[in-house]
Amino acid sequence: MEMAELTLTELDALTELDALSFNRIGQLLLNGYSPAIDQLQRTDLISHLANILENEDSRIQKEILYVIGNLAYCSHEHATLVVDSGILPKIVQLLTSSYHGDLRAMAVWVLGVIAGDGLACRDSVLHNGALTPILAQVFFSNLFGLRNVAWALYSLFHRGPLPPFEEVKFALPFLVILMHHEDEHILVDSCETVSYLASGLEHQIASAILAEISHRSVTLLGHLSRKVLVSALRIVQSMAAFDDLQRKILIRSGVLHRLKHLMRSTTQRRSTFLAIFKTISNLMAGDIPIVRRFVLSRTIDELHQFLNNPDSEIQKAAARTIHGVSCIGLHRDRIEIQELVGSECMDAVCRILYPVP
């Protein structure tokens, strides 16, 4: 059955479709078919699907969700039509009423699709009370379900302006739990979400949560997956810009050792090295004891090698980072730090940043 035919037939015929038929409809949508908005409005298709969603057959419910999710994915107009149909409360209710984990996972996916469309749809998902039951799935889901939870949270919080902190703060402990999972997809989505939240709500997040995020993020800098590593680095970069307390927590967590190891890698991309330099600059915005500890750790030696890098952007970024470190504090502090950095290194920095014509 084609989707175009479906929207032009008597809606009562839908009640006779089985799970396989709905799956085929979902596949049509997934493969690029985008039904006209006026057809959907004229036939009131989504409201009819919402009624069928009350069917107690979990297979049919799951396939209905599959159709709704792919329909919302077609365009902003389609997602808005789904929201305006009033189906959201019924989808949210499935998260608390169904014993079927795969059905709840599909409901989480649909909510993530809708929330990811834009701020208006995201706010509608939150206003319909979806966040708490989504978070609850962390304790009741298999790997597939947890991936959907991590992705849905990313969809809810990856764009600004962020929702009110009262709606966000409950998600942070669950995101920390997800950050301790072993699955790459879950780690990437949870870390990306935390990096967005941390950069916008740092002064409101409880210190204990911030400390745990710092510890775990530093650990993930040693992850074998580049995607996980880069996502964790974004968090560390944001945390290093908070205050001296967070900088000291990062240093105690071993961030300097991790950064040195990353700078020794020959497989990292330019963007990763630039993010490392920015992280170091953020760390060095702290007090003199922090800067002195950085210099004494010889992390500066790893930076030094980039002064000869063939990539001029990397070369200049490394030079600016070293120059920034050497110019921190009062005059006597600068002299001490520059002596620790080394005259040879400082000469190279000056040649790069202030070339003689």
XYZ file of C-alpha atoms in Angstrom:
357
model
C 0.000 0.000 0.000
C 1.368 3.401 -1.003
C 1.213 6.247 1.480
C -0.556 8.451 -1.057
C -3.259 5.807 -1.435
C -3.525 5.527 2.338
C -4.305 9.193 2.810
C -7.031 9.128 0.197
C -8.850 6.018 1.349
C -11.458 5.655 4.021
C -9.685 5.952 7.369
C -11.730 3.151 8.819
C -9.723 0.763 6.694
C -6.698 1.581 8.848
C -8.165 -0.339 11.749
C -7.824 -3.513 9.720
C -4.134 -3.065 8.938
C -1.703 -5.327 10.740
C 1.732 -4.530 12.177
C 3.454 -5.478 8.911
C 1.357 -2.987 6.949
C 2.264 -0.157 9.294
C 5.913 -1.194 9.039
C 5.715 -0.867 5.256
C 4.221 2.597 5.622
C 7.050 3.547 7.947
C 9.576 2.249 5.426
C 8.007 4.379 2.686
C 8.464 7.450 4.872
C 11.994 6.434 5.794
C 12.911 6.024 2.141
C 11.971 9.588 1.295
C 8.210 9.649 0.719
C 6.791 12.884 2.136
C 2.983 13.033 2.130
C 1.455 16.426 1.436
C 0.461 18.419 4.506
C -2.977 19.227 3.102
C -3.674 15.521 2.575
C -2.718 14.742 6.161
C -4.905 17.577 7.428
C -7.852 16.662 5.226
C -7.870 13.045 6.298
C -6.909 13.762 9.929
C -4.550 10.807 9.578
C -2.381 11.501 12.634
C -5.348 11.729 14.996
C -6.592 8.437 13.629
C -3.167 6.879 14.203
C -3.289 8.248 17.742
C -6.531 6.365 18.329
C -5.043 3.162 16.969
C -2.090 3.698 19.320
C -4.478 2.758 22.151
C -4.586 -0.747 20.694
C -3.289 -3.202 23.299
C -1.273 -5.119 20.712
C 2.301 -3.921 21.369
C 3.370 -4.880 17.850
C 0.802 -2.539 16.304
C 1.677 0.194 18.834
C 5.348 -0.121 17.947
C 4.720 0.160 14.216
C 2.382 3.127 14.718
C 5.225 4.861 16.561
C 7.515 3.946 13.677
C 5.140 5.688 11.266
C 4.750 8.747 13.511
C 8.495 9.109 14.018
C 9.313 8.869 10.319
C 6.448 11.212 9.510
C 7.809 13.804 11.963
C 11.229 13.370 10.386
C 9.955 14.415 6.925
C 10.084 18.162 7.561
C 9.478 20.870 10.136
C 5.894 21.187 8.911
C 5.304 17.479 9.400
C 6.803 17.548 12.901
C 4.638 20.526 13.814
C 1.555 18.724 12.510
C 2.398 15.728 14.690
C 2.739 17.965 17.758
C -0.482 19.861 17.001
C -2.406 16.596 16.604
C -2.261 16.069 20.375
C -0.548 12.686 20.153
C 2.358 13.577 22.468
C 0.576 12.735 25.771
C -0.269 9.264 24.453
C 3.353 8.645 23.456
C 4.585 9.817 26.859
C 2.035 7.610 28.586
C 3.492 4.531 26.896
C 6.750 5.151 28.785
C 5.006 4.624 32.098
C 2.301 2.127 31.186
C 3.925 -0.414 28.872
C 5.771 -3.502 30.092
C 7.399 -3.931 26.676
C 10.931 -2.516 26.625
C 11.140 -2.354 22.840
C 7.899 -0.347 22.711
C 9.174 2.115 25.312
C 12.432 2.410 23.386
C 10.494 3.253 20.234
C 8.464 5.876 22.128
C 11.707 7.466 23.348
C 12.987 7.519 19.767
C 9.840 9.273 18.506
C 10.086 11.908 21.242
C 13.732 12.436 20.304
C 12.837 12.889 16.643
C 10.180 15.470 17.493
C 12.378 17.313 20.017
C 15.228 17.461 17.534
C 13.128 19.347 14.978
C 13.459 22.708 16.722
C 12.870 24.723 19.870
C 9.081 24.844 19.571
C 8.767 21.079 19.197
C 11.369 20.513 21.917
C 9.425 22.701 24.323
C 6.228 20.834 23.475
C 7.910 17.522 24.335
C 9.122 18.938 27.673
C 5.779 20.579 28.489
C 4.061 17.234 27.997
C 6.146 15.787 30.815
C 8.390 13.575 28.697
C 11.716 14.202 30.441
C 11.136 12.285 33.691
C 9.847 9.070 32.060
C 12.650 9.241 29.479
C 15.213 9.454 32.286
C 13.566 6.551 34.092
C 14.331 4.306 31.119
C 18.017 4.414 32.134
C 17.203 1.825 34.805
C 14.936 -0.389 32.709
C 16.393 -0.480 29.201
C 18.603 -2.805 27.215
C 21.405 -1.512 24.982
C 19.020 -0.459 22.208
C 16.826 1.398 24.681
C 19.789 3.149 26.331
C 21.061 4.314 22.967
C 17.665 5.851 22.280
C 17.630 7.527 25.705
C 21.094 9.039 25.188
C 20.130 10.238 21.718
C 16.785 11.656 22.876
C 18.515 13.644 25.641
C 20.932 14.980 23.047
C 17.955 16.018 20.885
C 16.372 17.782 23.867
C 19.427 19.756 24.968
C 21.838 20.174 22.058
C 20.588 23.557 20.931
C 20.054 26.871 22.678
C 18.579 28.624 24.378
C 18.527 25.871 26.983
C 15.320 25.109 28.866
C 14.966 26.497 32.427
C 17.498 24.960 34.799
C 14.720 23.406 36.898
C 13.898 21.207 33.905
C 17.528 20.383 33.192
C 19.036 19.646 36.603
C 17.257 16.298 36.968
C 18.874 15.056 33.761
C 22.493 15.604 34.833
C 22.875 12.632 37.250
C 21.376 10.339 34.606
C 23.755 11.704 31.993
C 26.655 10.962 34.347
C 25.385 7.368 34.588
C 25.292 7.141 30.787
C 28.832 8.563 30.612
C 29.994 5.462 32.516
C 28.551 3.075 29.929
C 30.882 1.177 27.601
C 28.911 1.651 24.374
C 30.417 4.163 21.949
C 27.063 5.577 20.779
C 25.852 6.146 24.336
C 29.150 7.738 25.357
C 29.233 10.134 22.404
C 25.621 11.309 22.782
C 25.803 11.670 26.567
C 29.130 13.532 26.417
C 27.875 15.865 23.687
C 24.779 16.628 25.752
C 26.818 17.308 28.885
C 29.158 19.617 26.946
C 26.195 21.763 25.849
C 24.712 21.857 29.343
C 28.040 22.518 31.029
C 28.818 25.470 28.779
C 25.512 27.150 29.507
C 24.657 26.278 33.104
C 28.038 25.960 34.808
C 27.182 28.308 37.668
C 24.011 26.420 38.552
C 25.227 22.827 38.461
C 25.963 21.263 41.844
C 29.683 21.036 42.599
C 29.503 17.276 43.233
C 28.018 16.700 39.770
C 30.633 18.958 38.181
C 33.418 17.056 39.940
C 32.088 13.692 38.746
C 31.718 15.034 35.195
C 35.324 16.293 35.329
C 36.720 12.975 36.569
C 34.875 10.911 33.995
C 35.615 13.287 31.101
C 39.347 13.178 31.829
C 39.224 9.383 31.894
C 37.460 9.323 28.530
C 40.305 11.336 26.991
C 42.068 7.990 26.900
C 39.246 6.196 25.079
C 40.118 4.256 21.935
C 37.224 5.773 19.991
C 38.097 9.117 18.458
C 34.438 10.179 18.565
C 34.267 9.557 22.324
C 37.615 11.253 22.873
C 36.586 14.393 20.974
C 33.242 14.604 22.801
C 34.986 14.253 26.171
C 37.522 16.900 25.155
C 34.687 19.361 24.526
C 33.522 18.858 28.115
C 37.028 19.276 29.518
C 37.517 22.438 27.462
C 34.317 23.910 28.914
C 35.094 22.797 32.474
C 38.571 24.341 32.276
C 36.948 27.705 31.637
C 34.779 27.614 34.792
C 36.884 28.621 37.780
C 40.013 27.663 39.688
C 38.182 24.973 41.649
C 37.236 23.093 38.483
C 40.719 23.608 37.037
C 42.263 22.038 40.139
C 39.817 19.120 39.964
C 40.782 18.539 36.331
C 44.483 18.648 37.173
C 44.039 16.270 40.110
C 42.123 13.972 37.753
C 45.189 13.739 35.527
C 44.184 16.016 32.683
C 47.752 17.184 32.006
C 48.942 13.604 31.528
C 46.026 12.908 29.174
C 46.671 16.066 27.142
C 50.367 15.245 26.819
C 49.490 11.784 25.555
C 47.070 13.221 22.992
C 49.649 15.716 21.744
C 52.094 12.857 21.135
C 49.579 11.138 18.859
C 50.242 11.285 15.133
C 46.672 10.346 14.195
C 44.771 13.295 15.660
C 43.174 15.847 13.357
C 43.878 19.564 13.298
C 40.588 20.326 15.066
C 41.558 18.040 17.941
C 44.940 19.708 18.417
C 43.306 23.144 18.322
C 40.806 22.012 20.968
C 43.710 20.748 23.121
C 45.463 24.126 22.840
C 42.234 25.921 23.774
C 41.821 23.628 26.772
C 45.352 24.430 27.916
C 44.663 28.151 27.513
C 41.527 27.802 29.638
C 43.470 25.926 32.317
C 46.157 28.608 32.311
C 43.576 31.300 33.008
C 43.780 30.120 36.621
C 45.958 31.319 39.464
C 49.759 31.191 39.475
C 50.035 27.848 41.373
C 47.992 26.209 38.588
C 50.212 27.737 35.908
C 53.376 26.742 37.776
C 52.111 23.165 38.083
C 51.403 23.105 34.363
C 54.893 24.295 33.479
C 56.576 21.920 35.937
C 54.618 19.006 34.439
C 56.594 19.595 31.212
C 53.385 19.644 29.204
C 55.025 22.664 27.580
C 57.548 20.301 25.964
C 54.764 18.653 23.999
C 53.536 22.069 22.897
C 57.050 22.981 21.814
C 57.090 20.310 19.099
C 54.151 21.988 17.340
C 56.218 25.123 16.736
C 57.796 23.174 13.856
C 54.545 21.711 12.569
C 54.062 22.095 8.780
C 50.458 23.185 9.381
C 50.733 26.958 9.912
C 47.407 27.116 11.776
C 48.559 24.503 14.293
C 51.953 26.196 14.546
C 50.474 29.618 15.314
C 47.895 28.207 17.752
C 50.649 26.419 19.702
C 52.747 29.584 19.747
C 49.835 31.672 21.002
C 49.179 29.103 23.743
C 52.808 29.142 24.943
C 52.898 32.931 24.736
C 49.726 33.157 26.783
C 51.182 30.910 29.470
C 54.366 32.991 29.670
C 52.482 36.267 30.067
C 50.370 35.281 33.067
C 50.708 36.913 36.467
C 52.798 39.788 37.814
C 56.226 40.653 36.401
C 58.124 38.387 38.805
C 55.777 35.494 37.997
C 56.301 35.997 34.277
C 60.082 35.927 34.628
C 59.890 32.665 36.609
C 57.479 31.055 34.152
C 59.481 32.151 31.105
C 62.614 30.681 32.674
C 60.753 27.401 33.188
C 59.468 27.468 29.607
C 62.992 28.041 28.274
C 64.612 30.729 26.178
C 64.858 28.539 23.078
C 61.127 27.891 23.134
C 60.343 31.587 23.704
C 62.575 32.600 20.785
C 60.677 30.235 18.481
C 57.350 31.634 19.703
C 58.483 35.180 18.959
C 59.637 34.225 15.454
C 56.221 32.748 14.676
C 54.044 35.433 16.216
C 56.245 38.430 15.385
C 58.086 37.569 12.151
C 60.705 40.009 10.941
C 59.729 41.425 7.521
